[in-house]
mmCIF file of C-alpha atoms in Angstrom:
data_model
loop_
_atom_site.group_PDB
_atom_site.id
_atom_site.type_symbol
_atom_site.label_atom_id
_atom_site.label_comp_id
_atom_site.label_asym_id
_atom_site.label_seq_id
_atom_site.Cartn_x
_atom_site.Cartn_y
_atom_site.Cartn_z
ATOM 1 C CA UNK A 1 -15.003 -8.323 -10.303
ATOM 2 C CA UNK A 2 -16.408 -10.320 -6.948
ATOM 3 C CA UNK A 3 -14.139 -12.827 -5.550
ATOM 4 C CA UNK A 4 -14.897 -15.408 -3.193
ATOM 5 C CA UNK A 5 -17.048 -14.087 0.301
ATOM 6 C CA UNK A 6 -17.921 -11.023 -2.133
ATOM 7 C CA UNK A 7 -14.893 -9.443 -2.083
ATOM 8 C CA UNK A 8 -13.620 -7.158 -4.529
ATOM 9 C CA UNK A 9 -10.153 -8.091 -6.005
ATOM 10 C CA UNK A 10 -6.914 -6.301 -6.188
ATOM 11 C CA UNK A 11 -7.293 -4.783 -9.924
ATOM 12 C CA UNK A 12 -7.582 -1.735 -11.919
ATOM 13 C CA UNK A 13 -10.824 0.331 -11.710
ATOM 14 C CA UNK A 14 -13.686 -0.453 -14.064
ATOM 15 C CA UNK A 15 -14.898 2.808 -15.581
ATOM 16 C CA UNK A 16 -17.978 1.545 -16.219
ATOM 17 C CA UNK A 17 -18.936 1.259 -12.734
ATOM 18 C CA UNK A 18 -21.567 3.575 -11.712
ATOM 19 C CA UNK A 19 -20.344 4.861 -8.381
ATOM 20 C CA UNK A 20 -17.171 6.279 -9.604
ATOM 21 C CA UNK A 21 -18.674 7.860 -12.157
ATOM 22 C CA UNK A 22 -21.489 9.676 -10.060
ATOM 23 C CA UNK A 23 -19.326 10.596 -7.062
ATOM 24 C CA UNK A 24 -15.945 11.483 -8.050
ATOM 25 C CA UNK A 25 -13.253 11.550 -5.088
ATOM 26 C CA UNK A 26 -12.392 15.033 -3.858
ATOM 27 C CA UNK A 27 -8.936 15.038 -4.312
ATOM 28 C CA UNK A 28 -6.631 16.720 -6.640
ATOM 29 C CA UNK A 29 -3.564 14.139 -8.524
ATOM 30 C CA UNK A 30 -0.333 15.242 -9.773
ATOM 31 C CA UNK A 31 0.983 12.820 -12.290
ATOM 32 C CA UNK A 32 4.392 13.634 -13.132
ATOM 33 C CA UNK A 33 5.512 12.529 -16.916
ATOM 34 C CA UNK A 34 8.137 12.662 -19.926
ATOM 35 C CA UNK A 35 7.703 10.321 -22.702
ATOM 36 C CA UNK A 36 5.168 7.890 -20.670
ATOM 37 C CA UNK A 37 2.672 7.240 -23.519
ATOM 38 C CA UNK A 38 3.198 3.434 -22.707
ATOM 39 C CA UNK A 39 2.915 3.350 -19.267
ATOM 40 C CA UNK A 40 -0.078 6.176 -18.456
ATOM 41 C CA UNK A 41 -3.436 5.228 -20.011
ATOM 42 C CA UNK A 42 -3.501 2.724 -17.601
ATOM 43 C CA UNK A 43 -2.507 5.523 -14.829
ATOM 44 C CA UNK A 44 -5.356 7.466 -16.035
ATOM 45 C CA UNK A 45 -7.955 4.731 -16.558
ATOM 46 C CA UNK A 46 -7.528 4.154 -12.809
ATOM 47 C CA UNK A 47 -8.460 8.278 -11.953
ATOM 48 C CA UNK A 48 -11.453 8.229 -13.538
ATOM 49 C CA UNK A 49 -13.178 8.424 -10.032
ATOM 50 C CA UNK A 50 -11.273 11.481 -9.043
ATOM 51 C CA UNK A 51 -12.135 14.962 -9.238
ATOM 52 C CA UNK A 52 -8.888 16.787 -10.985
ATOM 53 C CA UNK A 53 -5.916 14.950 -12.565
ATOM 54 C CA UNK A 54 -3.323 17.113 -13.008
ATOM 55 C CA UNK A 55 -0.780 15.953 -16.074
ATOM 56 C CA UNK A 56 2.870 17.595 -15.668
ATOM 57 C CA UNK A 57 5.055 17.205 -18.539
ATOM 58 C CA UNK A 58 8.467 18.022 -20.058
ATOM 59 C CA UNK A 59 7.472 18.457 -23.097
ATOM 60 C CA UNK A 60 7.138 14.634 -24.091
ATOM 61 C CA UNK A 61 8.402 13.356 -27.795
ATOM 62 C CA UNK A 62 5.442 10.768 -27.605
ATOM 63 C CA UNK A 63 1.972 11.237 -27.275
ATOM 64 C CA UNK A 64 1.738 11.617 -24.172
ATOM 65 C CA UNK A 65 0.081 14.896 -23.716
ATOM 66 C CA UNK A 66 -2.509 13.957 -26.516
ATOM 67 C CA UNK A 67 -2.934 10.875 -24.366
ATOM 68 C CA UNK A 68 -3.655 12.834 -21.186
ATOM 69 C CA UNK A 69 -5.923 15.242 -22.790
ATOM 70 C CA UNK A 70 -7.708 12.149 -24.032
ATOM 71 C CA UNK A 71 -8.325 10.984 -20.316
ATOM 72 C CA UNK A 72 -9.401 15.014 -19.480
ATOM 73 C CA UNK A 73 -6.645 15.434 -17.743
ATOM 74 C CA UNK A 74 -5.073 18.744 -17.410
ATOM 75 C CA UNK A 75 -2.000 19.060 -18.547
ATOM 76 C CA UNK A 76 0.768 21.694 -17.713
ATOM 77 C CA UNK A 77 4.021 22.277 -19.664
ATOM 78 C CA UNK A 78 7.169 22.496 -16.807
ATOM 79 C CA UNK A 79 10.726 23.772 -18.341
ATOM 80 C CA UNK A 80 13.391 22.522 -16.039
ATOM 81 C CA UNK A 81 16.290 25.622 -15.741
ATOM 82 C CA UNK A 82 18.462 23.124 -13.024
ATOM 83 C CA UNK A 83 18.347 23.905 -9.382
ATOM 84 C CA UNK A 84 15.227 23.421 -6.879
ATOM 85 C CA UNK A 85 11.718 23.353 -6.913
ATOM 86 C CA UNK A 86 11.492 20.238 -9.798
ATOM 87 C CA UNK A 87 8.641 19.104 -11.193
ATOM 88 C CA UNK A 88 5.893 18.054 -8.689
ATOM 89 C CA UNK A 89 7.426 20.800 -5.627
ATOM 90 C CA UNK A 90 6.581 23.112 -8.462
ATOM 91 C CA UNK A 91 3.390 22.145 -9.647
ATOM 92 C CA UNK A 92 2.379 22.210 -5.295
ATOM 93 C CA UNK A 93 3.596 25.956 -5.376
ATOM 94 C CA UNK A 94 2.469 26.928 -8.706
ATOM 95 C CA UNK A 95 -0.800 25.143 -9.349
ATOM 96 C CA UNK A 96 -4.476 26.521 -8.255
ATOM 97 C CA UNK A 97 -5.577 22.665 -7.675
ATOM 98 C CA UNK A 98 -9.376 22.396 -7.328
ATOM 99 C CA UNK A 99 -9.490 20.121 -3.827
ATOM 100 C CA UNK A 100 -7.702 20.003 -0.396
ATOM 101 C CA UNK A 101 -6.287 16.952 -0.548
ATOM 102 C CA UNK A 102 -3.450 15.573 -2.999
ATOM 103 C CA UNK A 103 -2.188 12.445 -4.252
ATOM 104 C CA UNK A 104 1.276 12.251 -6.013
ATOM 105 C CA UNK A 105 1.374 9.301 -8.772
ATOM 106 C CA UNK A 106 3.953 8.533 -11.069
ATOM 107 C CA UNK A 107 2.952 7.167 -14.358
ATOM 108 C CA UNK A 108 3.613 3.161 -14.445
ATOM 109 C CA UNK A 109 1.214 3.475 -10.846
ATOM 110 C CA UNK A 110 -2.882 2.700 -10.526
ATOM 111 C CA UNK A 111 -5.343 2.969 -8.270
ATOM 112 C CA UNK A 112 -7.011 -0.084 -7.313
ATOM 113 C CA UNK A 113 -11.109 -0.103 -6.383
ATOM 114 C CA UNK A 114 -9.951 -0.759 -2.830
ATOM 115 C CA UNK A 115 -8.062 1.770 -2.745
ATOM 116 C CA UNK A 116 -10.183 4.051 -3.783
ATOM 117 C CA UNK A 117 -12.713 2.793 -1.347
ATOM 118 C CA UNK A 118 -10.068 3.185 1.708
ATOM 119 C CA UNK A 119 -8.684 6.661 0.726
ATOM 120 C CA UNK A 120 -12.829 8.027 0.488
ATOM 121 C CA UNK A 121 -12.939 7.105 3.991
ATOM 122 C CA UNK A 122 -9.586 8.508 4.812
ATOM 123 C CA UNK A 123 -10.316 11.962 3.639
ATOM 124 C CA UNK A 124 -12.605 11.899 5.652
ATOM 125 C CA UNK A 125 -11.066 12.352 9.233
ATOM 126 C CA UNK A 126 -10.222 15.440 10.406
ATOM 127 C CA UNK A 127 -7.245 14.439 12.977
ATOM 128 C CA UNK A 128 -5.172 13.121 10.036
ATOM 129 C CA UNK A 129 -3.062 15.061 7.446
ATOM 130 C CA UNK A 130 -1.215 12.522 5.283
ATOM 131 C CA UNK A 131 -1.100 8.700 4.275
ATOM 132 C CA UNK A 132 1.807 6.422 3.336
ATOM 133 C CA UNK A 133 0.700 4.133 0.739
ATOM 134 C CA UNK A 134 2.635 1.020 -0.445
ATOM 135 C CA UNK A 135 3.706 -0.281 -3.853
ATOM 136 C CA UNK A 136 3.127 -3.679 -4.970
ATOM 137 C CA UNK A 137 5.596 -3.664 -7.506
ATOM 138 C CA UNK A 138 5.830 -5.558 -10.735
ATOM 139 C CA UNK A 139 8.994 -6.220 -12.052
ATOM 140 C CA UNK A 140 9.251 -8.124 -15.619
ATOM 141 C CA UNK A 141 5.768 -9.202 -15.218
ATOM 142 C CA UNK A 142 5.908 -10.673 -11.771
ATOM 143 C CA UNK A 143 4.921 -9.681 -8.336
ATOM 144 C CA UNK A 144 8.050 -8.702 -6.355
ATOM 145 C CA UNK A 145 7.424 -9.660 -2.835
ATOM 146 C CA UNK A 146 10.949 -9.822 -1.423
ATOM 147 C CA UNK A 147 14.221 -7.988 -1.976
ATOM 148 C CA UNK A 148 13.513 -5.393 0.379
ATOM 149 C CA UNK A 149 11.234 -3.981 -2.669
ATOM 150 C CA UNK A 150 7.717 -3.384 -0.918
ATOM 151 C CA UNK A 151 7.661 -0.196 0.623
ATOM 152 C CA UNK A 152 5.207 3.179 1.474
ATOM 153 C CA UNK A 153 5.105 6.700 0.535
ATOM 154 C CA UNK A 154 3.608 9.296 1.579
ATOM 155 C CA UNK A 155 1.581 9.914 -1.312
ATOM 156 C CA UNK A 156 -1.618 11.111 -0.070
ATOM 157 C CA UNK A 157 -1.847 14.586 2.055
ATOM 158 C CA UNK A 158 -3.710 18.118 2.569
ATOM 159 C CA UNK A 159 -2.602 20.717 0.615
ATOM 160 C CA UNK A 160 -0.686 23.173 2.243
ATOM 161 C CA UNK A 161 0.053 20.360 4.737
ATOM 162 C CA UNK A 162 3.351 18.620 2.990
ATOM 163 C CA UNK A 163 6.300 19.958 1.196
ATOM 164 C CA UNK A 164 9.275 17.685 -0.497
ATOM 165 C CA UNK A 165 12.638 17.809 1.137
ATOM 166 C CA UNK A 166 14.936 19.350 -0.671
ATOM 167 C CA UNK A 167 18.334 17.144 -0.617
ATOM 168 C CA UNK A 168 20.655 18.950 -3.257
ATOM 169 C CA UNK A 169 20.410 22.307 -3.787
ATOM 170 C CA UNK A 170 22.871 22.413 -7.124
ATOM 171 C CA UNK A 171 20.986 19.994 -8.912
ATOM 172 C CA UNK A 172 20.819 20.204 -13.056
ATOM 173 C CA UNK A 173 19.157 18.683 -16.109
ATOM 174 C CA UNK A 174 21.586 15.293 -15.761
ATOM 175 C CA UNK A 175 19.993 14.174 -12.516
ATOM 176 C CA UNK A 176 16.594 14.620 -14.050
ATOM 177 C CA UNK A 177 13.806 17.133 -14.082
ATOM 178 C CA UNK A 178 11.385 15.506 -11.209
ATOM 179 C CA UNK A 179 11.666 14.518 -7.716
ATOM 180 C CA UNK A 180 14.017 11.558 -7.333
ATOM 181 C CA UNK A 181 14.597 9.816 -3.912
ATOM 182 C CA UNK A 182 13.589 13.032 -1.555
ATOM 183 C CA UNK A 183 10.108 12.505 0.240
ATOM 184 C CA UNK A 184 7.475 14.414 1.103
ATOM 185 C CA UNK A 185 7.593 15.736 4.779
ATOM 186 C CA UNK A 186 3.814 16.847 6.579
ATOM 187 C CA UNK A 187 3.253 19.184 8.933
ATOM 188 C CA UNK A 188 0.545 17.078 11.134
ATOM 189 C CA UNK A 189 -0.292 13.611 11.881
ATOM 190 C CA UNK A 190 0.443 10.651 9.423
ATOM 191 C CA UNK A 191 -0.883 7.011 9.189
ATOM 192 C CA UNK A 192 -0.775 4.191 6.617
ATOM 193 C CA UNK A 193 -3.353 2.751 4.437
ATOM 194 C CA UNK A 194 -4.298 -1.027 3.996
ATOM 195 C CA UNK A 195 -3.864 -1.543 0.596
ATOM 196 C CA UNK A 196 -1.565 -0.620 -1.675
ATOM 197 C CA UNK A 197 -0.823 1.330 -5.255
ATOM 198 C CA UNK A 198 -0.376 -0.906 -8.674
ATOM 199 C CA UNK A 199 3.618 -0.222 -9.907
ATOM 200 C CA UNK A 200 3.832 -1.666 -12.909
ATOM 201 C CA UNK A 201 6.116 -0.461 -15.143
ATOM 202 C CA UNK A 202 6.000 -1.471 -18.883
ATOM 203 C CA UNK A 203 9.396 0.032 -20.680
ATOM 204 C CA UNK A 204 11.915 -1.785 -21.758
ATOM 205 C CA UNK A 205 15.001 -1.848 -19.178
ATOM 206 C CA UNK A 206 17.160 -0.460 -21.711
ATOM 207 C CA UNK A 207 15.021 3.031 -20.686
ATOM 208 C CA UNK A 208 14.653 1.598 -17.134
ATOM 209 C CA UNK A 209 18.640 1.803 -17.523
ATOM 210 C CA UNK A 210 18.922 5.257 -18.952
ATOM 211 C CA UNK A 211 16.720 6.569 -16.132
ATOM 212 C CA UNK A 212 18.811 5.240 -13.281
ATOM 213 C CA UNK A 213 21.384 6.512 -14.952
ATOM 214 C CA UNK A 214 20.513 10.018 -13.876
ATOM 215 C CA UNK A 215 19.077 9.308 -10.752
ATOM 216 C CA UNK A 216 22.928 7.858 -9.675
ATOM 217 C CA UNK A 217 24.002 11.245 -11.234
ATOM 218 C CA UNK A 218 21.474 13.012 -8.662
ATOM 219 C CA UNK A 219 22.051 10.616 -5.566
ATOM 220 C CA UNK A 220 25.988 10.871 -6.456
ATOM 221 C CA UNK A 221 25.377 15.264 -5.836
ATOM 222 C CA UNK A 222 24.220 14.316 -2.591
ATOM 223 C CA UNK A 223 26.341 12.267 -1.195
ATOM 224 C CA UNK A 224 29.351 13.737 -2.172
ATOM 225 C CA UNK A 225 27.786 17.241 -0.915
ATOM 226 C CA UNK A 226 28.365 15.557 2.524
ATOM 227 C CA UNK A 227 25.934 16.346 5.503
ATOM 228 C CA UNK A 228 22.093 16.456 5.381
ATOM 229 C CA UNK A 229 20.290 19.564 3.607
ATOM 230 C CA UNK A 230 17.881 21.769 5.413
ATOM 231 C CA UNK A 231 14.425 19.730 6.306
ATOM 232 C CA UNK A 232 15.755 16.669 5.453
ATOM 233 C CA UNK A 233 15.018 13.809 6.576
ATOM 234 C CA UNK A 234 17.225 12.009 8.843
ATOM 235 C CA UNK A 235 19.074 8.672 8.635
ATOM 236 C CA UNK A 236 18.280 7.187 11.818
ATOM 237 C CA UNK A 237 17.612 3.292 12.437
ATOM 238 C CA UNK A 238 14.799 3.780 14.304
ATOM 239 C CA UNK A 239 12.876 6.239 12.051
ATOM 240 C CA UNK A 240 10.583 5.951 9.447
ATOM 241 C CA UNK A 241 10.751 3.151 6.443
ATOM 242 C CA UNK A 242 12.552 5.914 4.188
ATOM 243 C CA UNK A 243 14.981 6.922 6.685
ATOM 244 C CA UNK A 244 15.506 3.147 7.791
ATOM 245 C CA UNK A 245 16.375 2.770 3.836
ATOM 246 C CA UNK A 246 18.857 6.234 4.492
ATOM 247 C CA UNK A 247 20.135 4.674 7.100
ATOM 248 C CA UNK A 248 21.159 1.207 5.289
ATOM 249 C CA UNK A 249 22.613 2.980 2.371
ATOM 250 C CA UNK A 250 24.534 5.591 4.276
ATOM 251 C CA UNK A 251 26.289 2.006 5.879
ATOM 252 C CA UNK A 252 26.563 0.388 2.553
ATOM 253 C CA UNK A 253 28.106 3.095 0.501
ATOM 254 C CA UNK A 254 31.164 3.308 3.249
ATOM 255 C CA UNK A 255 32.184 0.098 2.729
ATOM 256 C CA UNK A 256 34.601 -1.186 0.208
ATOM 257 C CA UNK A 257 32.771 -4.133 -2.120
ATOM 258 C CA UNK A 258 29.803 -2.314 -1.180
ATOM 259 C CA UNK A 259 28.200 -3.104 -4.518
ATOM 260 C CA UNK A 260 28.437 -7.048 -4.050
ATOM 261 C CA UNK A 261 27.219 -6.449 -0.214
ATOM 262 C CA UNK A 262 23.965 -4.601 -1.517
ATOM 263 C CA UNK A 263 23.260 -7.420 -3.863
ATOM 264 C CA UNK A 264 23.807 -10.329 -1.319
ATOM 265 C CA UNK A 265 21.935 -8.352 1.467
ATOM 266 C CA UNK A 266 18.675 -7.809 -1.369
ATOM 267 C CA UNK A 267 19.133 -10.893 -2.802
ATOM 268 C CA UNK A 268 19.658 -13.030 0.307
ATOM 269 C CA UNK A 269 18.986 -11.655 3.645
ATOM 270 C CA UNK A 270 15.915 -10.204 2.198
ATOM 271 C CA UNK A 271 14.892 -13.484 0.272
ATOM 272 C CA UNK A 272 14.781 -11.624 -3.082
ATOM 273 C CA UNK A 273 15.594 -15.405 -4.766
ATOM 274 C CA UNK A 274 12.376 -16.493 -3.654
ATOM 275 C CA UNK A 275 10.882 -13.907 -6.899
ATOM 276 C CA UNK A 276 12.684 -16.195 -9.340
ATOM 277 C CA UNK A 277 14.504 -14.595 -12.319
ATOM 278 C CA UNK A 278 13.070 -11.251 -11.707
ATOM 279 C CA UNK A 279 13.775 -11.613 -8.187
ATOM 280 C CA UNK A 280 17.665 -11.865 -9.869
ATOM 281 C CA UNK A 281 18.162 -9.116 -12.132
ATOM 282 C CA UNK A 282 15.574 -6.406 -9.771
ATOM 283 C CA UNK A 283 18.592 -7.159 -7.077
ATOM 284 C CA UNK A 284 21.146 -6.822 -9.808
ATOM 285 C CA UNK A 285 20.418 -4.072 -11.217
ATOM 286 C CA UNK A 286 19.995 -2.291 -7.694
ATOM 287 C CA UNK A 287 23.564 -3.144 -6.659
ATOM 288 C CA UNK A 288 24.300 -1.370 -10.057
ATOM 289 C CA UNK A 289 23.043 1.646 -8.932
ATOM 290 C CA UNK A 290 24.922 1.337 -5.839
ATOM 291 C CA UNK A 291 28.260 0.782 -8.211
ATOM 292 C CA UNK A 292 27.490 3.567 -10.347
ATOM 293 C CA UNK A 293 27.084 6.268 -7.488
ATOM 294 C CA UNK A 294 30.543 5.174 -5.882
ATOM 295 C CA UNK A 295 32.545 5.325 -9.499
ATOM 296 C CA UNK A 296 30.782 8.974 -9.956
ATOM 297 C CA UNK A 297 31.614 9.855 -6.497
ATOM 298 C CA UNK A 298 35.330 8.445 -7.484
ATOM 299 C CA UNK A 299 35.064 10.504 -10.398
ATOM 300 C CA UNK A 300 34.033 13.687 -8.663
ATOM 301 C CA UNK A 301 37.104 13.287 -6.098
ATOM 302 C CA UNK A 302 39.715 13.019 -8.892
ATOM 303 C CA UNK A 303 38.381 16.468 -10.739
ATOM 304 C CA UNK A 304 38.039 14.659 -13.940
ATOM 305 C CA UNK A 305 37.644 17.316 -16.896
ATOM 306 C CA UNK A 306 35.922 16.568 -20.006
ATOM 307 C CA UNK A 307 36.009 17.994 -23.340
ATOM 308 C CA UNK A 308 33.461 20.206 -24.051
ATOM 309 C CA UNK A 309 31.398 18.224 -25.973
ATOM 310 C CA UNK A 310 31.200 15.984 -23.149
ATOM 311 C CA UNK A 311 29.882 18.266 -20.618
ATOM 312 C CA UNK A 312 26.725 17.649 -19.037
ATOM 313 C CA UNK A 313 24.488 20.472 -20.599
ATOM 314 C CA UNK A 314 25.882 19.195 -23.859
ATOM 315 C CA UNK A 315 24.960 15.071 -23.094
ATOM 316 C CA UNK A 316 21.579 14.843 -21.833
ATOM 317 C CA UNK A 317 22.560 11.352 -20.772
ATOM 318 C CA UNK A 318 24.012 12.968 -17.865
ATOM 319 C CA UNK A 319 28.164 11.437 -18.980
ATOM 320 C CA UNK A 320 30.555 14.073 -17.286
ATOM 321 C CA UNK A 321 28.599 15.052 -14.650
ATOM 322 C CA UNK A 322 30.322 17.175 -12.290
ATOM 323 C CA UNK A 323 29.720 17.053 -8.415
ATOM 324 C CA UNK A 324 31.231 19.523 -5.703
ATOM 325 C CA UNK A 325 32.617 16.290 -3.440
ATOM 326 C CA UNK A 326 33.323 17.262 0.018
ATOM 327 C CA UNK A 327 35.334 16.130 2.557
ATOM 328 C CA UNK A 328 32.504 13.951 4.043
ATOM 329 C CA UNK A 329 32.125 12.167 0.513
ATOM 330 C CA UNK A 330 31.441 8.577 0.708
ATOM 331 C CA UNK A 331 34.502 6.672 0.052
#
């Protein structure tokens, strides 16, 4: 567990360790979950030092929930009827949560004892109300530290204190059930923590695929609804990381090729090569995503109409998706 100096390495927690057991951290998690049986014992095995983990699911296939009840998680049932609050908003509004403080996790993410260590200590000052954490992501087994792909969210915050920005109001069940790329906006002062969250993320791609799939179905909605919703926020150069990202994609999207420019930019400017192979196809399969928002956004302009059986309450896939596109729509 002790590295060199007496140090304590970057891995998951140990539940065995005494002090987590005896003085569980006084915050309440929402982890967010369909069909995550792979990915979340290791989620949970890294909460066992906190003092509520909330388990929101859509009614997983898998074994999810038995999984999470395993862990003593709570779990709630959430039925998605389209439009906005989704899944963790919800659970926020709905929820009686047990502490004053609340961490958003998805399920291929873990704590770390550091971590842990850093965010006791951060609860604990009064003049701040939320935390940007980073990912250190794994990618087909390996560390991705270029390709633009470390970044923070603001993950940790008082309750009561932060609310998700809503960026498409006419959402539905193809551009999935939870949060996608809106972020969590707090009322109060924000800093960033040292060290970072464990992303690793063991599905196949073909589901890593099929997920993105609906995201570009939700992030097609709002581009092709045109100008920025109520409370979001902002592209702006200068702004935060996530609004820094806004700002890139908002340039990339205009331009024609713009699939090919993502990938070089990634894979290039930001020295994604240097992460080998996964380096590769991580960069690949972003400029995919890029591709697959402008040829829905295409598709939205030229009022394509499906047969019935291809509508999108009748393919859960999300195929036939159908967007209002504006004016404004990226072209």
């Amino acid at each position: 567990m002790w590295g060199t100096g007496g140090r304590l390495q970057m891995q998951d927690l140990d539940p065995s360790t005494p002090w987590l057991r005896e003085t569980p951290l006084p915050i309440s998690v929402i982890v967010a979950v369909r069909n995550e049986a792979g990915n979340l014992p290791r989620c949970l095995e890294s909460l066992r030092a906190i003092g509520e983990v909330c388990v929101i699911d859509s009614h997983s296939t898998d074994e999810t929930a038995l999984i999470a009840q395993s862990y003593g998680a709570r779990v709630i049932q959430f039925d998605y009827q389209g439009g906005w609050p989704k899944k963790r908003q919800w659970a926020m509004d709905t929820l009686s949560l047990a502490h004053d403080w609340i961490l958003l996790l998805d399920a291929d993410e873990a704590l770390t004892l550091e971590l842990v260590g850093e965010i006791r200590r951060a609860i604990a000052n009064a003049e701040i109300d939320g935390y940007y954490i980073a990912l250190r992501m794994y990618f087909l087994g390996r560390v991705l530290r270029h390709g633009d792909a470390h970044f923070y969210k603001l993950s940790l915050f008082r309750r009561g204190k932060g609310r998700f920005e809503c960026r498409l109001q006419g959402q539905d069940g193809s551009m999935c059930d939870m949060e996608v790329h809106e972020h969590v906006v707090v009322a109060g002062p924000t800093a960033k923590l040292e060290h970072p969250l464990v992303h690793r993320n063991l599905d196949s791609l073909s589901r890593y695929i099929q997920k993105h799939d609906s995201y570009s179905n939700w992030e097609a909605g709002v581009w092709a609804q045109g100008g920025a919703s109520r409370g979001e926020l902002a592209p702006a150069l200068r702004g935060t990381q996530a609004q820094r990202r806004r700002w890139l994609k908002s340039k990339f999207l205009g331009l024609s090729g713009s699939p090919v420019l993502f990938f070089l930019y990634r894979y290039l400017v930001r020295l994604g090569f240097l992460d080998g192979r996964a380096g590769l196809i991580y960069a690949g399969f972003q400029a995919i995503q890029v591709f697959h928002i402008k040829a829905k956004l295409f598709e939205a302009r030229r009022g394509w109409q499906y047969p019935d059986s291809r509508r999108p309450e009748a393919d859960p896939g999300g195929a036939g998706v159908r967007l209002e596109a504006s004016s404004r729509a990226v072209r």
